[in-house]
Coordinates of C-alpha atoms and ligand atoms in Angstrom, one line a residue:
M16 CA 121.7 83.9 72.0
N17 CA 121.0 82.0 75.2
S18 CA 123.4 83.4 77.7
I19 CA 122.6 81.0 80.5
K20 CA 123.5 78.1 78.2
T21 CA 126.5 79.9 76.9
T22 CA 127.8 80.8 80.3
L23 CA 127.3 77.4 81.7
M24 CA 129.1 75.8 78.7
A25 CA 131.9 78.4 79.0
L26 CA 132.2 77.7 82.7
L27 CA 132.1 74.0 82.5
L28 CA 133.7 72.9 79.3
P29 CA 137.2 74.3 79.6
T30 CA 137.7 72.9 83.1
V31 CA 136.2 69.6 82.2
L32 CA 137.9 69.2 78.9
G33 CA 141.0 71.3 79.5
V34 CA 140.6 72.6 76.0
S35 CA 140.4 75.9 74.2
M36 CA 136.9 76.6 72.9
G37 CA 136.8 80.2 71.9
A38 CA 136.9 80.9 68.2
E39 CA 138.8 84.0 69.1
S40 CA 141.6 82.3 71.1
S41 CA 144.2 83.2 68.6
N42 CA 147.3 82.5 70.8
A43 CA 145.9 79.5 72.6
P44 CA 147.0 76.1 71.2
K45 CA 144.0 74.4 69.6
V46 CA 144.6 70.9 71.1
L47 CA 141.4 68.9 71.4
V48 CA 141.6 66.5 74.3
P49 CA 138.8 64.0 74.5
P50 CA 136.7 64.2 77.7
S51 CA 137.9 61.7 80.2
T52 CA 135.1 59.5 81.6
S53 CA 137.2 57.6 84.1
P54 CA 138.4 59.7 87.1
A55 CA 141.4 57.3 87.4
A56 CA 142.7 58.8 84.1
V57 CA 142.9 62.3 85.7
S58 CA 146.4 63.2 86.6
T59 CA 147.1 64.1 90.2
V60 CA 149.7 66.7 89.3
Q61 CA 148.2 70.2 89.9
P62 CA 147.7 71.7 86.5
A63 CA 148.9 75.2 85.8
P64 CA 146.1 77.8 86.3
T65 CA 143.7 77.5 83.4
P66 CA 144.1 80.4 81.0
D67 CA 140.9 82.3 80.5
R68 CA 140.0 80.4 77.4
D69 CA 136.5 81.9 77.1
H70 CA 137.9 85.4 77.4
P71 CA 141.1 84.7 75.6
V72 CA 141.8 88.2 74.4
S73 CA 143.1 90.4 77.2
S74 CA 145.7 93.1 77.9
V75 CA 147.3 90.6 80.4
P76 CA 148.4 87.5 78.4
D77 CA 147.6 84.1 80.0
E78 CA 145.8 85.4 83.0
T79 CA 143.4 82.9 84.5
K80 CA 139.6 83.4 84.4
A81 CA 139.6 84.1 88.1
Q82 CA 142.3 86.8 87.7
R83 CA 140.5 88.3 84.7
D84 CA 137.1 88.3 86.6
A85 CA 138.8 90.0 89.6
R86 CA 140.5 92.6 87.4
M87 CA 137.3 93.4 85.5
G88 CA 134.8 93.0 88.3
W89 CA 134.0 96.6 89.3
W90 CA 134.0 97.6 85.6
R91 CA 131.5 94.9 84.7
D92 CA 129.2 95.8 87.6
A93 CA 129.4 99.6 86.9
K94 CA 127.5 99.5 83.6
F95 CA 127.2 103.3 83.3
G96 CA 130.0 105.8 83.1
M97 CA 130.6 109.4 82.1
F98 CA 133.0 110.2 79.2
V99 CA 134.4 113.8 79.4
H100 CA 135.9 115.5 76.4
W101 CA 137.3 118.7 77.8
G102 CA 140.2 120.8 76.4
V103 CA 141.3 123.9 74.5
Y104 CA 138.8 123.1 71.7
S105 CA 136.0 124.2 74.0
V106 CA 137.3 127.8 73.4
P107 CA 136.7 128.0 69.6
A108 CA 133.6 125.9 70.3
G109 CA 133.2 125.0 66.6
Y110 CA 134.2 128.4 65.0
Y111 CA 137.5 129.5 63.5
D112 CA 138.0 132.9 61.9
G113 CA 134.3 133.6 62.3
K114 CA 133.4 130.5 60.3
P115 CA 131.7 127.4 61.5
I116 CA 134.0 124.3 61.1
G117 CA 132.2 121.0 60.4
G118 CA 132.6 117.8 62.3
I119 CA 133.2 117.0 65.9
G120 CA 134.3 119.9 68.1
E121 CA 137.6 118.5 69.4
W122 CA 138.8 118.0 65.8
I123 CA 138.6 121.7 65.0
M124 CA 142.3 122.2 64.7
N125 CA 142.5 119.3 62.2
K126 CA 139.3 120.1 60.3
G127 CA 140.0 123.8 60.1
K128 CA 143.7 123.3 59.3
I129 CA 144.6 125.7 62.1
P130 CA 148.3 126.4 62.4
M131 CA 149.9 125.4 65.7
A132 CA 150.8 128.9 66.7
E133 CA 147.2 130.0 66.0
Y134 CA 145.6 127.2 67.9
Q135 CA 147.8 127.6 70.9
K136 CA 146.5 131.1 71.4
F137 CA 143.1 129.7 72.4
A138 CA 144.6 128.4 75.6
K139 CA 144.7 132.0 77.0
Q140 CA 140.9 132.1 76.9
F141 CA 140.5 128.7 78.6
T142 CA 139.5 130.1 82.0
A143 CA 137.8 127.1 83.5
D144 CA 136.6 129.6 86.1
K145 CA 133.4 127.7 86.8
F146 CA 135.0 124.3 87.2
D147 CA 134.1 122.7 90.5
A148 CA 135.3 119.1 90.8
A149 CA 132.8 118.3 93.6
Q150 CA 129.9 119.4 91.5
F151 CA 131.2 117.8 88.5
V152 CA 131.5 114.4 90.2
A153 CA 128.1 114.9 91.8
T154 CA 126.6 115.3 88.3
A155 CA 127.9 111.9 87.3
K156 CA 126.9 110.3 90.6
N157 CA 123.4 111.8 90.4
A158 CA 123.0 110.3 87.0
G159 CA 123.8 106.9 88.4
M160 CA 127.2 106.7 86.8
K161 CA 129.9 104.7 88.6
Y162 CA 132.9 106.0 86.7
I163 CA 134.3 108.9 84.8
V164 CA 136.8 108.8 81.9
I165 CA 138.2 112.2 81.1
T166 CA 140.5 113.3 78.3
S167 CA 143.9 113.8 80.0
K168 CA 145.2 114.6 76.5
H169 CA 143.2 114.6 73.2
H170 CA 144.6 114.7 69.6
D171 CA 145.5 118.4 70.0
G172 CA 148.2 117.3 72.4
F173 CA 147.1 119.7 75.2
A174 CA 147.7 118.1 78.6
M175 CA 144.7 118.7 80.9
F176 CA 147.1 118.0 83.8
D177 CA 150.3 119.2 85.4
T178 CA 152.9 117.7 83.1
K179 CA 156.6 118.4 83.3
V180 CA 157.2 117.1 79.8
N181 CA 156.3 120.4 78.0
G182 CA 154.5 123.7 78.5
W183 CA 151.4 122.8 76.4
N184 CA 149.3 122.1 79.4
I185 CA 146.5 123.5 81.5
V186 CA 148.7 124.6 84.4
Q187 CA 151.3 126.6 82.4
A188 CA 149.3 127.7 79.3
T189 CA 146.0 128.9 80.7
P190 CA 144.7 131.4 83.3
F191 CA 143.3 128.5 85.3
K192 CA 146.7 127.3 86.4
R193 CA 145.3 124.3 88.3
D194 CA 145.3 120.5 87.6
P195 CA 141.7 119.5 87.2
L196 CA 142.6 115.8 87.1
K197 CA 144.1 116.0 90.6
E198 CA 140.9 117.7 91.9
L199 CA 138.7 115.1 90.1
A200 CA 140.8 112.2 91.5
E201 CA 140.3 113.5 95.0
E202 CA 136.6 114.1 94.5
C203 CA 136.0 110.8 92.9
R204 CA 137.7 109.1 95.8
K205 CA 135.6 111.1 98.3
Q206 CA 132.3 110.4 96.5
G207 CA 133.1 106.8 95.8
I208 CA 133.3 106.6 92.0
K209 CA 136.2 105.6 89.7
L210 CA 138.3 107.9 87.5
G211 CA 139.9 106.8 84.3
F212 CA 142.0 108.7 81.8
Y213 CA 141.7 109.0 78.1
Y214 CA 145.1 109.6 76.5
S215 CA 145.6 110.1 72.8
Q216 CA 148.8 108.1 72.4
A217 CA 149.3 108.3 68.7
Q218 CA 147.7 111.4 67.2
D219 CA 149.2 114.6 68.6
W220 CA 148.9 117.6 66.4
N221 CA 151.1 119.9 68.6
N222 CA 153.9 117.6 69.9
G223 CA 154.9 115.8 66.7
G224 CA 152.6 112.7 66.9
S225 CA 150.6 111.4 64.0
A226 CA 147.6 113.2 62.3
N227 CA 144.7 111.5 60.6
G228 CA 144.4 112.9 57.1
G229 CA 148.0 114.3 57.1
K230 CA 149.7 117.2 58.8
W231 CA 149.0 120.8 57.7
D232 CA 151.7 122.9 59.4
K233 CA 155.5 122.5 58.9
A234 CA 155.9 122.9 62.6
Q235 CA 154.1 119.5 63.1
E236 CA 156.8 117.5 61.2
H237 CA 158.6 115.3 63.7
S238 CA 159.8 111.8 64.2
M239 CA 157.0 109.6 65.5
D240 CA 159.4 107.5 67.6
D241 CA 160.8 110.5 69.2
Y242 CA 157.3 111.7 70.0
I243 CA 156.4 108.3 71.5
D244 CA 159.6 108.1 73.6
K245 CA 159.9 111.8 74.7
T246 CA 156.3 112.9 75.0
A247 CA 153.8 110.1 75.1
I248 CA 155.6 107.7 77.4
P249 CA 156.8 110.3 79.9
Q250 CA 153.3 111.7 80.1
I251 CA 151.8 108.3 80.4
K252 CA 154.1 107.7 83.3
E253 CA 152.9 110.9 84.9
I254 CA 149.2 110.1 84.6
L255 CA 149.9 106.6 85.9
T256 CA 151.7 107.7 89.0
N257 CA 150.7 111.2 90.0
Y258 CA 147.0 110.6 91.0
G259 CA 147.2 107.9 93.6
P260 CA 147.3 104.1 93.3
D261 CA 143.6 103.8 92.4
T262 CA 143.8 106.4 89.6
P263 CA 143.5 105.9 86.7
A264 CA 141.1 103.0 87.1
V265 CA 141.0 102.7 83.3
V266 CA 143.2 103.9 80.4
W267 CA 141.3 104.8 77.3
W268 CA 143.5 104.9 74.1
D269 CA 142.3 106.2 70.8
T270 CA 142.9 106.3 67.0
P271 CA 146.1 104.4 66.7
T272 CA 147.3 106.1 63.6
D273 CA 150.9 105.0 62.8
M274 CA 151.1 102.8 65.9
T275 CA 153.4 100.0 65.1
K276 CA 153.6 96.8 67.2
E277 CA 156.9 98.0 68.6
R278 CA 155.5 101.4 69.7
A279 CA 152.5 99.8 71.3
A280 CA 154.7 97.3 73.1
R281 CA 156.8 100.1 74.5
I282 CA 153.7 101.8 75.9
D283 CA 152.2 98.6 77.2
A284 CA 155.5 97.8 79.0
V285 CA 155.2 101.0 81.0
I286 CA 151.6 100.1 81.9
Q287 CA 152.6 96.6 83.1
R288 CA 155.5 97.9 85.1
L289 CA 153.8 100.8 86.8
R290 CA 150.2 99.6 87.0
P291 CA 150.1 95.9 86.1
G292 CA 146.7 94.7 85.0
L293 CA 145.3 98.2 84.5
I294 CA 142.1 98.0 82.4
Q295 CA 142.8 99.1 78.9
N296 CA 140.5 99.5 75.9
N297 CA 141.2 98.1 72.5
R298 CA 142.6 101.2 70.8
L299 CA 146.3 101.1 71.7
G300 CA 147.1 99.7 68.2
G301 CA 149.9 97.6 66.9
G302 CA 147.6 94.6 67.0
S303 CA 146.9 94.7 70.7
K304 CA 143.3 93.8 71.7
G305 CA 143.2 95.3 75.1
D306 CA 140.4 94.4 77.6
T307 CA 137.3 96.1 76.1
E308 CA 135.7 96.5 72.8
T309 CA 134.7 100.1 72.1
P310 CA 131.8 100.4 69.7
E311 CA 131.4 104.1 69.1
Q312 CA 128.1 106.0 68.4
H313 CA 126.2 102.8 68.1
I314 CA 125.0 99.7 70.0
P315 CA 125.9 96.4 68.4
A316 CA 123.0 94.1 67.5
Q317 CA 124.2 91.3 69.7
G318 CA 126.8 92.8 71.9
Y319 CA 130.2 91.0 71.9
P320 CA 129.6 87.6 73.4
G321 CA 132.8 86.5 75.3
R322 CA 134.2 90.0 75.3
D323 CA 133.9 93.0 77.7
W324 CA 132.6 96.0 75.8
E325 CA 131.5 99.6 76.2
S326 CA 129.5 101.7 73.8
C327 CA 130.6 105.3 73.9
M328 CA 128.1 107.8 72.7
T329 CA 127.5 111.6 72.6
L330 CA 124.5 113.4 74.2
N331 CA 124.3 115.7 71.1
D332 CA 126.5 115.2 68.0
T333 CA 129.9 116.2 69.3
W334 CA 132.3 115.0 72.0
G335 CA 134.1 118.3 72.6
F336 CA 131.9 121.4 73.2
K337 CA 130.4 123.2 70.1
K338 CA 128.2 126.1 70.9
D339 CA 125.9 125.5 68.0
D340 CA 125.2 121.8 68.6
Q341 CA 121.8 121.6 70.2
H342 CA 120.9 118.2 68.7
W343 CA 120.2 116.6 72.1
K344 CA 119.1 113.0 72.5
S345 CA 115.9 112.5 74.4
T346 CA 116.0 111.1 77.9
E347 CA 113.9 108.2 76.5
T348 CA 116.7 107.4 74.0
L349 CA 119.3 107.6 76.8
I350 CA 117.5 105.3 79.2
R351 CA 116.5 102.8 76.5
N352 CA 120.1 102.8 75.2
L353 CA 121.4 102.0 78.7
C354 CA 118.9 99.1 79.0
D355 CA 119.7 97.9 75.5
I356 CA 123.4 97.9 76.3
A357 CA 123.1 96.3 79.7
S358 CA 120.8 93.6 78.2
K359 CA 123.7 92.7 75.8
G360 CA 126.3 92.6 78.6
G361 CA 128.0 96.0 77.9
N362 CA 128.7 99.3 79.5
Y363 CA 127.4 102.7 78.4
L364 CA 130.0 105.5 78.4
L365 CA 127.9 108.6 77.9
N366 CA 129.8 111.8 77.0
V367 CA 129.6 115.4 78.2
G368 CA 131.6 118.3 76.7
P369 CA 132.1 121.0 79.2
D370 CA 132.6 124.6 77.9
S371 CA 135.7 126.7 78.3
H372 CA 134.4 127.8 81.8
G373 CA 134.2 124.2 82.9
D374 CA 130.4 124.1 82.8
I375 CA 128.7 121.0 81.6
P376 CA 125.9 122.3 79.2
A377 CA 122.6 122.6 81.1
E378 CA 120.8 120.5 78.5
S379 CA 123.2 117.6 79.4
V380 CA 122.9 118.1 83.1
K381 CA 119.1 118.0 82.9
R382 CA 119.0 114.7 80.9
L383 CA 121.6 113.1 83.1
A384 CA 119.5 113.9 86.2
E385 CA 116.5 112.4 84.5
V386 CA 118.4 109.2 83.7
G387 CA 119.6 109.3 87.3
A388 CA 116.0 109.5 88.6
W389 CA 115.1 106.4 86.6
M390 CA 118.2 104.6 87.9
K391 CA 117.3 105.4 91.5
V392 CA 114.1 103.3 91.0
N393 CA 115.3 100.7 88.5
G394 CA 119.1 100.5 88.9
E395 CA 118.8 97.1 90.4
A396 CA 118.0 95.9 86.8
I397 CA 121.2 97.4 85.5
Y398 CA 124.1 97.4 88.0
G399 CA 125.9 94.1 88.5
T400 CA 123.8 92.3 85.8
T401 CA 124.8 90.2 82.9
A402 CA 123.2 89.8 79.4
T403 CA 119.7 88.6 78.8
P404 CA 118.9 84.9 79.3
F405 CA 116.6 85.1 76.2
G406 CA 117.7 87.0 73.1
E407 CA 114.5 86.8 71.0
E408 CA 113.6 90.3 72.2
L409 CA 116.5 91.8 70.3
G410 CA 114.8 90.8 67.0
K411 CA 116.5 90.0 63.8
P412 CA 119.5 92.4 63.2
T413 CA 118.5 95.2 61.0
E414 CA 120.6 97.9 59.3
A415 CA 120.8 101.3 61.0
V416 CA 123.2 104.3 60.8
D417 CA 125.5 105.2 63.6
G418 CA 126.3 108.7 64.9
Y419 CA 128.7 109.1 62.1
G420 CA 126.2 108.1 59.3
K421 CA 127.9 104.7 58.9
K422 CA 125.7 101.7 58.3
R423 CA 125.7 99.2 61.3
P424 CA 123.7 96.2 62.2
A425 CA 121.3 97.0 65.1
S426 CA 118.5 95.3 67.0
S427 CA 115.1 95.5 65.4
G428 CA 113.2 94.5 68.6
K429 CA 112.0 97.6 70.4
V430 CA 109.4 96.3 72.8
W431 CA 111.5 95.0 75.8
R432 CA 114.9 94.0 77.1
A433 CA 116.1 91.7 79.9
T434 CA 119.1 91.4 82.2
Q435 CA 119.9 88.9 85.0
K436 CA 121.8 88.2 88.1
P437 CA 121.8 85.1 90.2
G438 CA 118.2 84.7 91.5
H439 CA 116.7 87.4 89.3
V440 CA 115.7 88.1 85.8
Y441 CA 114.7 91.7 85.0
L442 CA 112.2 92.3 82.3
I443 CA 112.6 95.9 81.1
I444 CA 109.5 96.9 79.2
F445 CA 109.5 99.8 76.7
Q446 CA 106.0 99.2 75.3
W447 CA 103.6 98.4 78.2
P448 CA 100.9 95.8 77.4
K449 CA 97.3 96.9 77.4
D450 CA 95.9 93.5 78.5
G451 CA 97.6 93.2 81.9
K452 CA 99.9 90.4 80.6
F453 CA 103.4 90.1 79.5
I454 CA 104.8 87.0 77.9
V455 CA 108.5 86.1 77.4
P456 CA 110.2 83.0 76.1
A457 CA 110.8 79.9 78.3
F458 CA 113.1 80.2 81.2
A459 CA 115.2 77.3 82.7
H460 CA 114.4 78.0 86.4
T461 CA 111.2 78.1 88.3
I462 CA 110.1 81.6 89.0
T463 CA 108.8 82.1 92.5
E464 CA 107.8 85.7 92.5
A465 CA 107.2 88.8 90.3
N466 CA 107.3 92.4 91.4
L467 CA 107.5 95.8 89.8
L468 CA 110.5 97.8 90.7
A469 CA 108.7 101.1 90.6
D470 CA 107.3 102.7 93.7
P471 CA 104.0 101.2 94.7
P472 CA 102.6 104.6 95.7
A473 CA 102.5 105.4 91.9
Y474 CA 99.3 103.3 92.0
G475 CA 98.1 103.8 95.5
F476 CA 98.2 100.0 95.8
I477 CA 100.8 97.3 95.3
P478 CA 99.9 95.4 92.2
K479 CA 99.7 91.6 92.8
L480 CA 101.5 89.9 89.9
T481 CA 101.1 86.2 89.1
V482 CA 103.4 84.1 87.0
S483 CA 102.8 80.9 85.0
Q484 CA 105.4 79.2 83.1
N485 CA 105.9 76.2 80.8
D486 CA 108.1 75.0 78.0
N487 CA 106.7 77.7 75.7
G488 CA 107.2 80.7 77.9
V489 CA 106.6 82.7 81.0
T490 CA 103.4 84.7 81.4
V491 CA 103.3 87.5 84.0
S492 CA 99.7 88.6 84.7
G493 CA 98.0 91.2 86.9
L494 CA 99.9 94.1 85.5
P495 CA 98.4 97.5 86.1
E496 CA 96.8 99.3 83.2
K497 CA 99.2 102.2 83.3
A498 CA 102.9 101.7 82.8
P499 CA 104.8 102.4 86.1
D500 CA 107.3 104.4 83.9
A501 CA 106.5 105.8 80.5
I502 CA 110.0 105.1 79.2
A503 CA 111.0 101.7 80.7
S504 CA 109.2 99.7 83.5
V505 CA 110.9 96.8 85.2
I506 CA 109.4 93.5 86.3
D507 CA 111.7 91.7 88.7
L508 CA 111.3 87.9 88.3
K509 CA 112.8 85.9 91.2
Y510 CA 113.8 82.3 90.9
Ligands
JFZ627 C1 137.7 109.1 68.3 C2 138.3 110.5 68.4 O1 138.9 110.8 67.2 C3 137.2 111.4 68.8 O2 137.7 112.7 68.9 C4 136.6 111.0 70.1 O3 137.6 111.1 71.1 C5 136.1 109.6 70.0 C6 135.6 109.1 71.3 O4 137.1 108.7 69.5 O5 136.9 109.1 67.2 C7 136.6 108.1 66.4 C8 137.2 106.8 66.5 C9 136.8 105.8 65.7 C10 135.9 106.0 64.7 C11 135.3 107.2 64.6 C12 135.7 108.3 65.4 N1 135.5 105.0 63.9 O6 136.0 103.9 64.0 O7 134.6 105.2 63.1

């Protein structure tokens, strides 16, 4: 993968040739027009805006590259967001009838085959008495996260907002009686980060939507179309209009079980009417591709060249709170995941599962703060960057298992990563060299300067780095013996 070359080609070729070049451009006509060598042959008629051929798949058909870039701009720059799975499932917290229920916490109703009437009783214990939107948003901000995506409704159909569509919601069915989405929207605005809503549009185990693996309670039997038209769409209208023109900044669909093309089109029509161009992920269903790929519990070996993408991952092994799950990822894993993802051009959506009081588990808060401390020093190598100009550092794809035990291709290279923005290449080094030198593949521009991003006082002096480069590679010399950061140290190469 040579991103510079790819980007240049992607930028130049479609405008020069006026042709479709993406293998993915399914709807675009594949007409090959030979390049015109004579300017006289170029028509003086203003052509229609060039469709975004190099990012042909989008929730907005036929938008231009400029429109697409403007629409995705903040999201691409953000790189790091907080996923929040919070709902009634945090009350049973992995247990039903005194027995542990296997699997992810927010699936307890399904995995435990809990009847609707039984499950709905949990809402009375959903106190959320510790929930503090200001502190919540501050936890995300302090981690260096630029956006939050919270479950406005998960598969259990419980609305975490003030819905007028039914009574199965946090305002009417719990002692909390408030709308946390409203409080979060206000705080996010105040603290300058974006808020997006997850909405389970297809599966809904309490309002007659679909159910993966089949329904288990007679009371769940219902017409899917009736559910889409009378529950999902009216609630989607509420979440699109009740939280200010900037919120949600993203809508995150999920598990499109039984989503037909028609059902998806009805939902998308509402989005395009009320919030045209809202960023949508690729899980609406019915064949829609959305704006973003959503690899889950794994990091793809090469990213998704030509597509916007976001890896969503848990901090332990569950999305929704489970009191027994203490299988926390190390801060080293989290920071290196973030670097790995950024180096492949993606975003990292890292999950927290607050408990029924509204507290984010302390083990999560601690790790997020540690990632945030790293970001305060090294964030320049992450925010606003694009994928590596090299690619060799990713190694040959190897087989690994994802967070669900499924086999996935992953990167074998574990020594370093790179990101770039105009004028800078950032080398993010996981295994610090012992000989004071770091060598990377050849780079197309002349490097003028090399600096460590870490605080010079860590050494008591400012290390003077030198760079030499030729067709075989770039060598950075003069590196201090000790890594500036034990987890990931950044060299900023200026060109
Ligand atoms: C879905 C949800 O069912 C889950 O509760 C959580 O919200 C997560 C973020 O998304 O889970 C999935 C979706 C897709 C796969 C696995 C779990 N998959 O493709 O393997």
